[in-house]
Amino acid sequence: MMLASSQEGNVRIEEGVSSSTEKTEKTSPEKTRKIEPFELEKAQREEQNEEDEDGTENLEAALLPPSEQHRRQQKQQKPRVYFQRWIQLGYLSGLAMLSDWICFSVAASKDQFEELYEIEDSTKLIDWFLFTNVVSCFLVTDCVARMGLQRCIRAAAILMAIGACLRMLSSYVGYNYPLVLAGTLMVGAAQPFFQCTPPLLSAIWFASDERATSTAVA
């Protein structure tokens, strides 16, 4: 009996194995479908056409003038701008205007200024201002490159404020001309940082179609 049962078990195992192999043979052709040659050629042709189109577009873009290439790049890139850019522009414009007022404030009352400060020619004060202004212009680019635009504008604003205070205090200490001269030189040294940096401010804060307007306003 034990021999008969073992034989029956072996028969059942062989039947299970044969049935599983038959199932795999039936399902395997569906799962592993062969790629036909014409399908492979079609895929290769589509890939080649895409590469040719990309190459043609790159070649056409390379043959365009630099101005046209720059214009296309600007269209593709949409910069993100902030409302604060107008506030920054207002700060810079206001500082530049104040420095001009300080420079030419003497011209409004030339005779009275010469009488109070006991000098012969008040226009020399403006000459010293302009001379300091020109010298400072040669330092603006290097200072901004090393310390950054923000720090330079802040330092120049503080320097101009100190110079304006010295000019004001000169009238309270017996109309001291050296004191008003020192204050004028400080303002003259600070002014180029307000008048030479608007293009840089526009390049940092404004979009390409706004830079001409922002630079003109500043």
CSV table of N, CA, C and O in Angstrom, one decimal, residues 77 96 121 211:
chain,number,residue,atom,x,y,z
A,77,GLN,N,13.9,83.3,-21.3
A,77,GLN,CA,14.1,83.5,-19.9
A,77,GLN,C,13.2,84.6,-19.4
A,77,GLN,O,13.3,85.8,-19.9
A,96,ALA,N,21.1,111.1,-5.1
A,96,ALA,CA,21.8,111.9,-6.2
A,96,ALA,C,21.3,113.3,-6.2
A,96,ALA,O,22.1,114.3,-6.4
A,121,ASP,N,36.0,134.6,-3.2
A,121,ASP,CA,35.4,133.9,-4.4
A,121,ASP,C,34.7,132.6,-3.9
A,121,ASP,O,35.5,131.6,-3.5
A,211,ARG,N,15.2,98.5,-18.1
A,211,ARG,CA,16.5,99.0,-17.6
A,211,ARG,C,16.8,100.4,-18.2
A,211,ARG,O,17.3,101.2,-17.5
